[in-house]
CSV table of C-alpha atoms and ligand atoms in Angstrom, one decimal:
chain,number,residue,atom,x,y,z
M,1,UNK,CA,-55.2,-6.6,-30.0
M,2,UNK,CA,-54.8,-9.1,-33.1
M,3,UNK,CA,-55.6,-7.4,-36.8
M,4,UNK,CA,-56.5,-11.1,-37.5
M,5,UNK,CA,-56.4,-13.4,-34.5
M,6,UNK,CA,-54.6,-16.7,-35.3
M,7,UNK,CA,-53.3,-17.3,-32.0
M,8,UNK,CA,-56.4,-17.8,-30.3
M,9,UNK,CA,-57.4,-19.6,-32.9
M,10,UNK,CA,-54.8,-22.2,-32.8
M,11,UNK,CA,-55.5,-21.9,-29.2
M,12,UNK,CA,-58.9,-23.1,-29.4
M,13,UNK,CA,-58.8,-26.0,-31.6
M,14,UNK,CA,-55.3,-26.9,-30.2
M,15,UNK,CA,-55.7,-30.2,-29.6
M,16,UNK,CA,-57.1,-31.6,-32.7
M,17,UNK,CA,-54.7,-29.4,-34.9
M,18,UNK,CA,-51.6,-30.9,-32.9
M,19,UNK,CA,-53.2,-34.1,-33.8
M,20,UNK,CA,-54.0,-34.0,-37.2
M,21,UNK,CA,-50.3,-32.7,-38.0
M,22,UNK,CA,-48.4,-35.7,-35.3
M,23,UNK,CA,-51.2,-37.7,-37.3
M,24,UNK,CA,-49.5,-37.0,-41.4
M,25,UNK,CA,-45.8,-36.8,-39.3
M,26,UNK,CA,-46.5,-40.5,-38.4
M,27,UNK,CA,-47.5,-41.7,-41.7
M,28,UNK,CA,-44.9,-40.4,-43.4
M,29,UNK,CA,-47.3,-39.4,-46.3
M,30,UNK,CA,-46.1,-35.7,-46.9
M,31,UNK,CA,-48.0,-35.1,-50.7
M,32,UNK,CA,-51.3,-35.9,-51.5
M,33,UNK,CA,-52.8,-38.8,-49.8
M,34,UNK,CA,-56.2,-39.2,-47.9
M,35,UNK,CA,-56.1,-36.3,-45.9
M,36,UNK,CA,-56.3,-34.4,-49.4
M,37,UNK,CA,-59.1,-36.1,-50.9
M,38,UNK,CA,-61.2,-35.8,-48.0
M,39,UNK,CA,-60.7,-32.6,-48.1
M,40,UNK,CA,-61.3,-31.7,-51.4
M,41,UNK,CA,-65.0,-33.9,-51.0
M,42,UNK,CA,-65.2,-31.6,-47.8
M,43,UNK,CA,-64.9,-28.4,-49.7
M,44,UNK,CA,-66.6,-29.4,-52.6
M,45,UNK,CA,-69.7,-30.3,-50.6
M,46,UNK,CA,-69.5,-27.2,-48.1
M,47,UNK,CA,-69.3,-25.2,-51.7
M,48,UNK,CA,-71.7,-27.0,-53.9
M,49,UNK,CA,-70.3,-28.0,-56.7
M,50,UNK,CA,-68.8,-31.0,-58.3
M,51,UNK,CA,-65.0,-30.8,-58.2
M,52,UNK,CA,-62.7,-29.0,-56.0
M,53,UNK,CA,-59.0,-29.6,-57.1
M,54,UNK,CA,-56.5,-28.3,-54.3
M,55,UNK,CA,-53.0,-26.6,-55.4
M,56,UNK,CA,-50.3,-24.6,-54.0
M,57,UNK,CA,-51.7,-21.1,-53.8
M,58,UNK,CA,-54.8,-18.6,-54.8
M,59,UNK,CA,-52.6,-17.2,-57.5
M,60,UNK,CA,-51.6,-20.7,-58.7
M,61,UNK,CA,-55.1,-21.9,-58.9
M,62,UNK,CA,-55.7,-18.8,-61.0
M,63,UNK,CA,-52.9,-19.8,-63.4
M,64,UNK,CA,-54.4,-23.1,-64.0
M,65,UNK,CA,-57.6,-22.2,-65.0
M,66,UNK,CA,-56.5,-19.5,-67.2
M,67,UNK,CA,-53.7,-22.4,-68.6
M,68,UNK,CA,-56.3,-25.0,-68.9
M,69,UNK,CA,-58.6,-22.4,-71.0
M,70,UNK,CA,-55.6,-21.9,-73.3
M,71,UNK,CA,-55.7,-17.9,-72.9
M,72,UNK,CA,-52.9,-16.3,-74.6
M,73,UNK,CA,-51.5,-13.5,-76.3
M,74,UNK,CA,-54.1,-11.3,-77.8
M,75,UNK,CA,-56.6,-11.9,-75.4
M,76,UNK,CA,-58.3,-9.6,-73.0
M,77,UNK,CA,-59.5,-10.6,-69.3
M,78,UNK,CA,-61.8,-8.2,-67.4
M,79,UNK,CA,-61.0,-7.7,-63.4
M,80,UNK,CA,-61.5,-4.9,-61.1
M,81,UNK,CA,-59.1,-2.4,-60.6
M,82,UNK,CA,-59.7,-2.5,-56.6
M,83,UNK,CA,-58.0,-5.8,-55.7
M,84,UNK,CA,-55.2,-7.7,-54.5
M,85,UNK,CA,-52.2,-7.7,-57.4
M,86,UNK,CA,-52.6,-11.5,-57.8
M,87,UNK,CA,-55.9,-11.0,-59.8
M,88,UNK,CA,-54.0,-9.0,-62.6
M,89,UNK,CA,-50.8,-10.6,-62.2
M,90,UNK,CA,-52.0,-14.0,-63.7
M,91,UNK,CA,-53.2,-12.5,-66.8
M,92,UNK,CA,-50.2,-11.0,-67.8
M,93,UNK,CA,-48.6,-14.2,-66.6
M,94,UNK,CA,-50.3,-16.3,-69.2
M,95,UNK,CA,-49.6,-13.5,-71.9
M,96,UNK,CA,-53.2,-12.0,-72.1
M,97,UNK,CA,-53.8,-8.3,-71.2
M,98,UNK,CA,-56.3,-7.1,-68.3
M,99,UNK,CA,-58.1,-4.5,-68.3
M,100,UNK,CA,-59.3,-3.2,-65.6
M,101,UNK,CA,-62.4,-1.9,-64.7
M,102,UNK,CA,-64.2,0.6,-62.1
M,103,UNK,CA,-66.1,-0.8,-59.3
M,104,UNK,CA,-69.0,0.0,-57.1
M,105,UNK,CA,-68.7,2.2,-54.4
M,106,UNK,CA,-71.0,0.5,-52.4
M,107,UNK,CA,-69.9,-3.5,-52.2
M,108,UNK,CA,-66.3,-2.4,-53.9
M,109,UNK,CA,-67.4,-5.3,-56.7
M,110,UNK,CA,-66.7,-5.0,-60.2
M,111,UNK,CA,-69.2,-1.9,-61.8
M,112,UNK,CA,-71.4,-4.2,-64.1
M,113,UNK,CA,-72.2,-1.1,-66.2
M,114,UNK,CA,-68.9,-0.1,-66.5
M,115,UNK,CA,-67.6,-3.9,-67.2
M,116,UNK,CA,-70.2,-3.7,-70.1
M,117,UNK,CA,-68.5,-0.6,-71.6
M,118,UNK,CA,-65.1,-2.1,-71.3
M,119,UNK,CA,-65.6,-4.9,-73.2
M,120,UNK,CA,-67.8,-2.9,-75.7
M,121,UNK,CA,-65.2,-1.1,-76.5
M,122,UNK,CA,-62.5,-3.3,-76.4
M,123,UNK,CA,-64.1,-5.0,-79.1
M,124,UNK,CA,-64.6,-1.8,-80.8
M,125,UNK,CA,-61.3,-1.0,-80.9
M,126,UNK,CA,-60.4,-4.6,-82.6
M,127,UNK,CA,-57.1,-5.7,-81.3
M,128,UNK,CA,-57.9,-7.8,-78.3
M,129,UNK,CA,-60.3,-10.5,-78.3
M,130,UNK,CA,-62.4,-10.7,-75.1
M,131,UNK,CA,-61.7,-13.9,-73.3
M,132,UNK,CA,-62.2,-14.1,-69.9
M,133,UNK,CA,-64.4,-11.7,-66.8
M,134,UNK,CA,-62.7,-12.4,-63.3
M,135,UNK,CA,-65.0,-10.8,-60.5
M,136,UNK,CA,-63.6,-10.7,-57.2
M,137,UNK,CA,-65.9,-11.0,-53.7
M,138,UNK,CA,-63.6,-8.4,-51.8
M,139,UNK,CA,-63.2,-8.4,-48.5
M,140,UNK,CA,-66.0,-11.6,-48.2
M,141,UNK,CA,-68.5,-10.0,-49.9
M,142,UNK,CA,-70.0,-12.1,-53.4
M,143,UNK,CA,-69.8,-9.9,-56.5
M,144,UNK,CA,-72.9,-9.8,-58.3
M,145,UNK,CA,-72.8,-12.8,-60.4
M,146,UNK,CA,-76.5,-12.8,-61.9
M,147,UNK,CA,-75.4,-9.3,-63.6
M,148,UNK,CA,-72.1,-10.3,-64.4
M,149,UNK,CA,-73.1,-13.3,-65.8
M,150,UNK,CA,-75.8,-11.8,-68.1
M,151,UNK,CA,-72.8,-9.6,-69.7
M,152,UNK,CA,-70.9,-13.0,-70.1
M,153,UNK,CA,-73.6,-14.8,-71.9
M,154,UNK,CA,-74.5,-11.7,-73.9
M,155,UNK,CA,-70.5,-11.7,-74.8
M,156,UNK,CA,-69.7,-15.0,-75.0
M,157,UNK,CA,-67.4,-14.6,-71.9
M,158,UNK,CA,-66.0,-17.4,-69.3
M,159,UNK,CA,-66.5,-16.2,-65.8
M,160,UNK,CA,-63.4,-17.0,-63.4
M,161,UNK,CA,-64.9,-16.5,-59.8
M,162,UNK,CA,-62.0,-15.1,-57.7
M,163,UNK,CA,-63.0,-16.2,-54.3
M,164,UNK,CA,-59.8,-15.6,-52.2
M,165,UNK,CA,-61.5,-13.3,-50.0
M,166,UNK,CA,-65.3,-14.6,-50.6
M,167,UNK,CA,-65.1,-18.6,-49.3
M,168,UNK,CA,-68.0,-18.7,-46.9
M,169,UNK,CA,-69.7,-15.4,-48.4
M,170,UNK,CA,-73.8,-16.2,-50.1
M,171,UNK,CA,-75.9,-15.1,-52.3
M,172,UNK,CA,-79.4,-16.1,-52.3
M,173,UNK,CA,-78.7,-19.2,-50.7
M,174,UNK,CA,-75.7,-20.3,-53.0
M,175,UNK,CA,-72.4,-20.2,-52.0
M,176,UNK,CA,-69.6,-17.9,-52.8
M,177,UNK,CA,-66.7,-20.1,-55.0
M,178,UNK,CA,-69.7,-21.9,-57.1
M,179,UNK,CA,-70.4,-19.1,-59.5
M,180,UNK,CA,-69.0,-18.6,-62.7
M,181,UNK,CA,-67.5,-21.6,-64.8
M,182,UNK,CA,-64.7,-21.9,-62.6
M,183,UNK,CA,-63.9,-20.3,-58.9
M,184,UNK,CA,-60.8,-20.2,-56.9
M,185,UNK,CA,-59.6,-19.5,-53.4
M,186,UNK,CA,-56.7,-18.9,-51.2
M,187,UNK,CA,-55.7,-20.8,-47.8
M,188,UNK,CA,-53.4,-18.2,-47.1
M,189,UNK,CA,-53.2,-18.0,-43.5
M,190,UNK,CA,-55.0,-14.1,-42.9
M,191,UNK,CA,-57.9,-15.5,-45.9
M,192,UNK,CA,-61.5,-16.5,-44.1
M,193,UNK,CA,-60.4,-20.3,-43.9
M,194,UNK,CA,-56.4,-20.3,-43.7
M,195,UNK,CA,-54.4,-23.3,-43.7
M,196,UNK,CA,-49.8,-22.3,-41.6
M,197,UNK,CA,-48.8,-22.0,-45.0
M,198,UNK,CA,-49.6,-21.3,-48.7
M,199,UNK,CA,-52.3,-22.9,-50.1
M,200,UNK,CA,-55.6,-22.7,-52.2
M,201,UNK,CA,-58.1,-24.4,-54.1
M,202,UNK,CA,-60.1,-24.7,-57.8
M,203,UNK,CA,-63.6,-25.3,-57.9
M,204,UNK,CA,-65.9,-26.3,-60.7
M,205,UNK,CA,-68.4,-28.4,-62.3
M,206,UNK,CA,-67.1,-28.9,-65.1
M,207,UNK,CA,-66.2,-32.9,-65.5
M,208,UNK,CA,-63.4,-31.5,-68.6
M,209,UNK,CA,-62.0,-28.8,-66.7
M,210,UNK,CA,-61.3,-31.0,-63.6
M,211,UNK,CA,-59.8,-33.5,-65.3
M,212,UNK,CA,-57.6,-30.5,-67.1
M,213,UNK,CA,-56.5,-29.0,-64.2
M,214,UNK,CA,-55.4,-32.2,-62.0
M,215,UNK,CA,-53.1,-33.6,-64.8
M,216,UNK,CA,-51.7,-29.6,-65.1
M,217,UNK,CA,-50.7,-29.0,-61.4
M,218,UNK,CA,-49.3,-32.6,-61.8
M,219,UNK,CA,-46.2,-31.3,-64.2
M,220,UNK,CA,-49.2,-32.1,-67.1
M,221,UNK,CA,-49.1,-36.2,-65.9
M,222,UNK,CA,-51.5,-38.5,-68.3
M,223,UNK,CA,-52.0,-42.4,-66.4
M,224,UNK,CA,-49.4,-41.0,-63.8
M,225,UNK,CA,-46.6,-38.2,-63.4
M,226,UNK,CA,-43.8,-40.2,-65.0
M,227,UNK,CA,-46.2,-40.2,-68.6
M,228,UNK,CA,-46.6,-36.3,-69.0
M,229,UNK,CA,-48.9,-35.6,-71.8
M,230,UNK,CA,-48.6,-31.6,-71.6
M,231,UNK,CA,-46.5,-29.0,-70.1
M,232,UNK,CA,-47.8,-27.9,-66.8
M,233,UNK,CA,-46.2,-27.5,-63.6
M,234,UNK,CA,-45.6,-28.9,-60.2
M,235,UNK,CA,-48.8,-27.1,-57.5
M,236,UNK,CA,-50.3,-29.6,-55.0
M,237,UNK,CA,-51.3,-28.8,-51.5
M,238,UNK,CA,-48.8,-30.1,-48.8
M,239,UNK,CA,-50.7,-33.2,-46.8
M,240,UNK,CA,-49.8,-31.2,-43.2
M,241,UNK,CA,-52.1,-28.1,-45.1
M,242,UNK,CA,-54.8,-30.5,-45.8
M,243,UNK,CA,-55.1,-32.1,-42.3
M,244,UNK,CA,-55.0,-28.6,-40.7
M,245,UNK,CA,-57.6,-26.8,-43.0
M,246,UNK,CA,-59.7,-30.4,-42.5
M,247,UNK,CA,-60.1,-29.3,-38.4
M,248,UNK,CA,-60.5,-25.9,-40.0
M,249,UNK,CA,-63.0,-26.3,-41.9
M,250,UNK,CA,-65.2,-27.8,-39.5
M,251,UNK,CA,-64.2,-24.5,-37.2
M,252,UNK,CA,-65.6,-22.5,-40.4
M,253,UNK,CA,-68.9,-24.0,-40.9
M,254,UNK,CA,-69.4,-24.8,-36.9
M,255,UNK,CA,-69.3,-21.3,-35.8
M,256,UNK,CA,-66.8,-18.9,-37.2
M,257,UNK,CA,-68.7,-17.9,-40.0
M,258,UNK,CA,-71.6,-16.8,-38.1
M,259,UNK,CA,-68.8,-15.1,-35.7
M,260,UNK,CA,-67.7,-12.7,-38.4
M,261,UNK,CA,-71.3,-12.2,-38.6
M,262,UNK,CA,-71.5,-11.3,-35.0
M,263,UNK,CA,-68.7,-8.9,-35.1
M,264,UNK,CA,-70.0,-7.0,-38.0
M,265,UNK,CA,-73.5,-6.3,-36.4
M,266,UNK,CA,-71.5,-5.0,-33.8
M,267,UNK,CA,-69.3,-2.8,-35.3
M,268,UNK,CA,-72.0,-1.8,-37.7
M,269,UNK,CA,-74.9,-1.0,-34.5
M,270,UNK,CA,-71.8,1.2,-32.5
M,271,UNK,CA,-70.0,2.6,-36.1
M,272,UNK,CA,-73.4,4.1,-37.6
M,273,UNK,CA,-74.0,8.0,-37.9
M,274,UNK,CA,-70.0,8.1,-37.1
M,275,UNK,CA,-68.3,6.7,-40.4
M,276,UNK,CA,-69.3,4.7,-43.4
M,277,UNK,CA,-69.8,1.1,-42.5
M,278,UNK,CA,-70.2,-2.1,-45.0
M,279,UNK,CA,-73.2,-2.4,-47.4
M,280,UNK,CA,-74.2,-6.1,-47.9
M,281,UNK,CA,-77.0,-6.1,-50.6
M,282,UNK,CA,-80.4,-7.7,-50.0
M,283,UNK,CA,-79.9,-11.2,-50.6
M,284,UNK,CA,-76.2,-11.8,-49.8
M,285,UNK,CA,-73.9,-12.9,-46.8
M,286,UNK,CA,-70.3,-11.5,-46.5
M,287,UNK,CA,-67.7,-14.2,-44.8
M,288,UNK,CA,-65.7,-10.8,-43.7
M,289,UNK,CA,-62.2,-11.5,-45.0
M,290,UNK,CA,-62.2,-7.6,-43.8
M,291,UNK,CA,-64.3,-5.3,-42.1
M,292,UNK,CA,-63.9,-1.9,-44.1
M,293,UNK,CA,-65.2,1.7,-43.6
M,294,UNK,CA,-65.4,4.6,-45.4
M,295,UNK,CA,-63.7,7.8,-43.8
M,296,UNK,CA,-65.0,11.0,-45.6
M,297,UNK,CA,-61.3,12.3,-47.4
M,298,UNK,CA,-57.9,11.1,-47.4
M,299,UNK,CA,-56.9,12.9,-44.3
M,300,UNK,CA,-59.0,12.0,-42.3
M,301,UNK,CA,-58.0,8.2,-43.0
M,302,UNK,CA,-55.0,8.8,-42.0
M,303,UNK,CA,-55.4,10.3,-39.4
M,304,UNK,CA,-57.8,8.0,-38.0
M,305,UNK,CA,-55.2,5.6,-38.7
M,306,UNK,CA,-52.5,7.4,-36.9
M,307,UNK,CA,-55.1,7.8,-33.8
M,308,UNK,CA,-55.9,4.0,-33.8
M,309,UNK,CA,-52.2,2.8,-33.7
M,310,UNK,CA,-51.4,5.3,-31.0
M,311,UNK,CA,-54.1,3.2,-29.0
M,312,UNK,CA,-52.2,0.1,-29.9
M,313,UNK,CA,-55.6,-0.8,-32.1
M,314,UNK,CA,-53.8,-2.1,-35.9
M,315,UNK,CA,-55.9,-1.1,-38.5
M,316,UNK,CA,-55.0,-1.7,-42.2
M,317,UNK,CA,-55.0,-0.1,-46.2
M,318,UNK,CA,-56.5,-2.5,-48.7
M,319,UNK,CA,-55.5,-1.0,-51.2
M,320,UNK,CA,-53.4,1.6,-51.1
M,321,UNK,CA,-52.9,1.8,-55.2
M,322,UNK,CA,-55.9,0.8,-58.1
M,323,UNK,CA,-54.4,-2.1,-60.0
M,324,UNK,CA,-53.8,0.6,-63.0
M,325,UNK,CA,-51.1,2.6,-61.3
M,326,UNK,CA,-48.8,-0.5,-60.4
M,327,UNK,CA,-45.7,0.0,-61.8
M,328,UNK,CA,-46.1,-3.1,-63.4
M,329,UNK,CA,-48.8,-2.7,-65.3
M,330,UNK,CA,-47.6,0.7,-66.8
M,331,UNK,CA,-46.8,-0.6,-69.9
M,332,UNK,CA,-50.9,-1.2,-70.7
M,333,UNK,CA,-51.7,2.4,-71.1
M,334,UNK,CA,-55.2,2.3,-69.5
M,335,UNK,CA,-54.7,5.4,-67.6
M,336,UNK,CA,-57.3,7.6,-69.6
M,337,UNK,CA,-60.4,5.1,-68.5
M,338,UNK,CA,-62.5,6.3,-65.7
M,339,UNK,CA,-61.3,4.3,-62.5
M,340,UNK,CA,-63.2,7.4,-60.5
M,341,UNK,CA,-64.2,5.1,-57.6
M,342,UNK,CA,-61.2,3.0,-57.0
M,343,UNK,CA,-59.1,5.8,-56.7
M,344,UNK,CA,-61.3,7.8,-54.2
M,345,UNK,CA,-61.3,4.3,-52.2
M,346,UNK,CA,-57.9,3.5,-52.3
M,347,UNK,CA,-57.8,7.2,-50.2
M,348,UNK,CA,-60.4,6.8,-48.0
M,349,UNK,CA,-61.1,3.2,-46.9
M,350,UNK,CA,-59.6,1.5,-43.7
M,351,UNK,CA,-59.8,-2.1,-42.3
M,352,UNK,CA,-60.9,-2.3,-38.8
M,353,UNK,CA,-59.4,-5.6,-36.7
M,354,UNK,CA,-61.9,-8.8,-37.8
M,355,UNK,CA,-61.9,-12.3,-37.1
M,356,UNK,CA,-64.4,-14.5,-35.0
M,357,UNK,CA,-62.7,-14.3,-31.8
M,358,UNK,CA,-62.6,-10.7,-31.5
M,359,UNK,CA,-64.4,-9.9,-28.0
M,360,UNK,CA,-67.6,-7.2,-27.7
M,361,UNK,CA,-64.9,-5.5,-24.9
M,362,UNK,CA,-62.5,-5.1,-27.7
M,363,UNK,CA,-65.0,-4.0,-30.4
M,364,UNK,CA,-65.9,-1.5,-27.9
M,365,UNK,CA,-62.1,-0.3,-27.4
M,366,UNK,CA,-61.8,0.1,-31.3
M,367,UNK,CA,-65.0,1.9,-31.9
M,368,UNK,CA,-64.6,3.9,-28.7
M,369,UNK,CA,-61.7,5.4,-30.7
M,370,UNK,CA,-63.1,5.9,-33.6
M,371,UNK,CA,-66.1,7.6,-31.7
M,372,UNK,CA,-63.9,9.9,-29.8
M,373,UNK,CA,-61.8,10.9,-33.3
M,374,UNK,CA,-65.1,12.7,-34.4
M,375,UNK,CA,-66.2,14.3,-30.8
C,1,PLP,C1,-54.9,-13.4,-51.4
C,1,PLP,C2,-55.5,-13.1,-52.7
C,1,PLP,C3,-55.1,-13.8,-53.9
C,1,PLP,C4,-53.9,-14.7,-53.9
C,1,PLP,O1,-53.9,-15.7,-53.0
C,1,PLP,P1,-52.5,-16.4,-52.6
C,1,PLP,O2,-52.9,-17.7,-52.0
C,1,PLP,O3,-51.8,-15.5,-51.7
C,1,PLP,O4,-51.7,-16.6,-53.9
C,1,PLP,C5,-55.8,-13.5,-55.1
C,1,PLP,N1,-56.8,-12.7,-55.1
C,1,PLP,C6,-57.2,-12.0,-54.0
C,1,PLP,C7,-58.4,-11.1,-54.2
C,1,PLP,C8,-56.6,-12.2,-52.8
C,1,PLP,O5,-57.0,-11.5,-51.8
């Protein structure tokens, strides 16, 4: 059994894939080009919003929106502390300091009380200037934008949407990667809609903004990349990525989505009264980058964990550590905050295999497991 299956994946749509790479191979057109434009009116349609700019990587397309904002030194950038690295990792990139705060320990969003608080007191304590909130839709699910977005008006705040995990995810209707002033994802190969390499993607509607960020991940280029108006640097999406994630795409909206879907209601009709399984609030759709339970303590997790690989069944940790206790983030000395429910997730949560061609007969293997683990 596949943690994420890309095999059969590639399987499926085999023909078309083959074809759309032999296709950029043939032209001999390796960066930018057609196949990228369509694909950024592709996403930017699919998304709803005005501009999607493509670039090398979810981290990268990060970077360039906190770049094009100007954030620097001095300034503070609010983010969960239950999340991949990359979330933090750009803000100390660019010089500013996160701080992270709790989240809830039923969607694993950001806490919107506790982001309140944080930047309360940040600006009580006077030596940081509150830039920037960067929500992340873990695991597919949408954080909740309306609330996060009343704390950013009420602060003056610009609202990065890190959508990595969330492309395909909903809420009320709108899609996940148009909220905020600006949103980014990840093609990475294991994200919801992967490209066979790095890649990822900005989103906004923001005419400004757009026009900021394609001269930036161009090495800052003005009329073209020999005139260079500003420092930026060098992020584009390869032409092969484009023309695979253009078959992908259609793959996503088609039926693999709703597939996810599928597989959740599944696990979640068999999983119920046995462990913890994922809340999706009234209102929004999760695109299931992961499918993640609760277990009741630490040891239990792992042994669970332990049982599951011992049936050949690969079950993963995300995350092992809050974003606080990296090692690289030890200099920040936010230790004495209350991160309560990150911790006590970071010890009890486990990812169960997902991905749209997981089969009934092996949802019933890996719940069969889990069921027997409790008898
Ligand atoms: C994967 C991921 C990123 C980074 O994306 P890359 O394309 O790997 O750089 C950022 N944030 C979150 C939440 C992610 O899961």
């Amino acid at each position: 059994m596949e943690f994420r299956d890309l095999k059969t994946q590639y399987q499926t749509y085999k023909s078309e894939i083959d074809h759309a790479i032999q296709n950029v191979l043939t032209n001999a057109n390796f960066i930018g080009g057609n196949e990228v434009k369509e694909l950024e009116q592709q996403l930017s349609e699919y998304v709803g919003v005005k501009h999607c700019i493509t670039c090398a990587n979810g981290t990268e397309a990060m970077t360039l929106v906190l770049m094009a904002w100007g954030v620097k030194e001095g300034d503070a950038i609010f983010l969960p502390d239950f999340t991949f690295f990359s979330t933090g990792e750009v803000v100390s990139f660019n010089g500013a300091t996160p701080i992270f705060v709790d989240v809830d320990r039923n969607t694993f969003n950001l806490d919107v009380v506790k982001l309140e608080e944080a930047v309360k007191q940040t600006i009580e304590e006077g030596k940081l200037t509150p830039k920037v909130i960067i929500p992340v839709d873990l695991f597919g699910l949408p954080a909740n934008y309306p609330e996060i977005q009343k704390v950013a008006d009420k602060y003056n705040l610009l609202v990065l949407e890190d959508g990595a995990q969330g492309f395909g995810g909903v809420i009320e209707g709108k899609r996940a990667c148009s909220f905020g002033n600006a949103s980014t994802t990840s093609f990475f190969p294991a994200k919801p809609l992967g490209c066979y390499g790095d890649g990822g993607a900005i989103f906004t509607n923001d005419d400004k903004l757009a026009e900021l960020l394609n001269s930036l991940k161009v090495h800052g280029k003005g009329n073209n990349k020999y005139d260079n108006v500003r420092i930026g640097v060098n992020s584009r999406l390869d032409t092969i990525q484009a023309a695979i994630l253009k078959v992908k795409l259609e793959a996503f909206i088609k039926h693999e989505v709703d597939d996810v879907n599928r597989v959740a209601r599944l696990y979640d009709e068999k999983l119920k009264g046995v462990v913890e399984t994922p809340f999706i609030p009234e209102g929004y759709a999760s695109s299931f980058a992961q499918y993640t339970i609760k277990l009741n303590n630490n040891e239990e997790r792992n042994n669970l964990q332990a049982k599951l690989k011992e049936e050949n069944i690969p079950s993963m940790i995300y995350y092992v550590m809050p974003m606080h206790e990296q090692e690289a983030f030890s200099d920040l000395k936010s230790n004495h905050k209350n991160f309560q429910i990150t911790k006590e997730l970071s010890q009890t949560v486990l990812s169960l295999p997902m991905h749209p061609y997981l089969t009934e007969q092996e949802i019933d293997q890996v719940c069969s497991v889990i069921m027997e683990y409790f008898n």
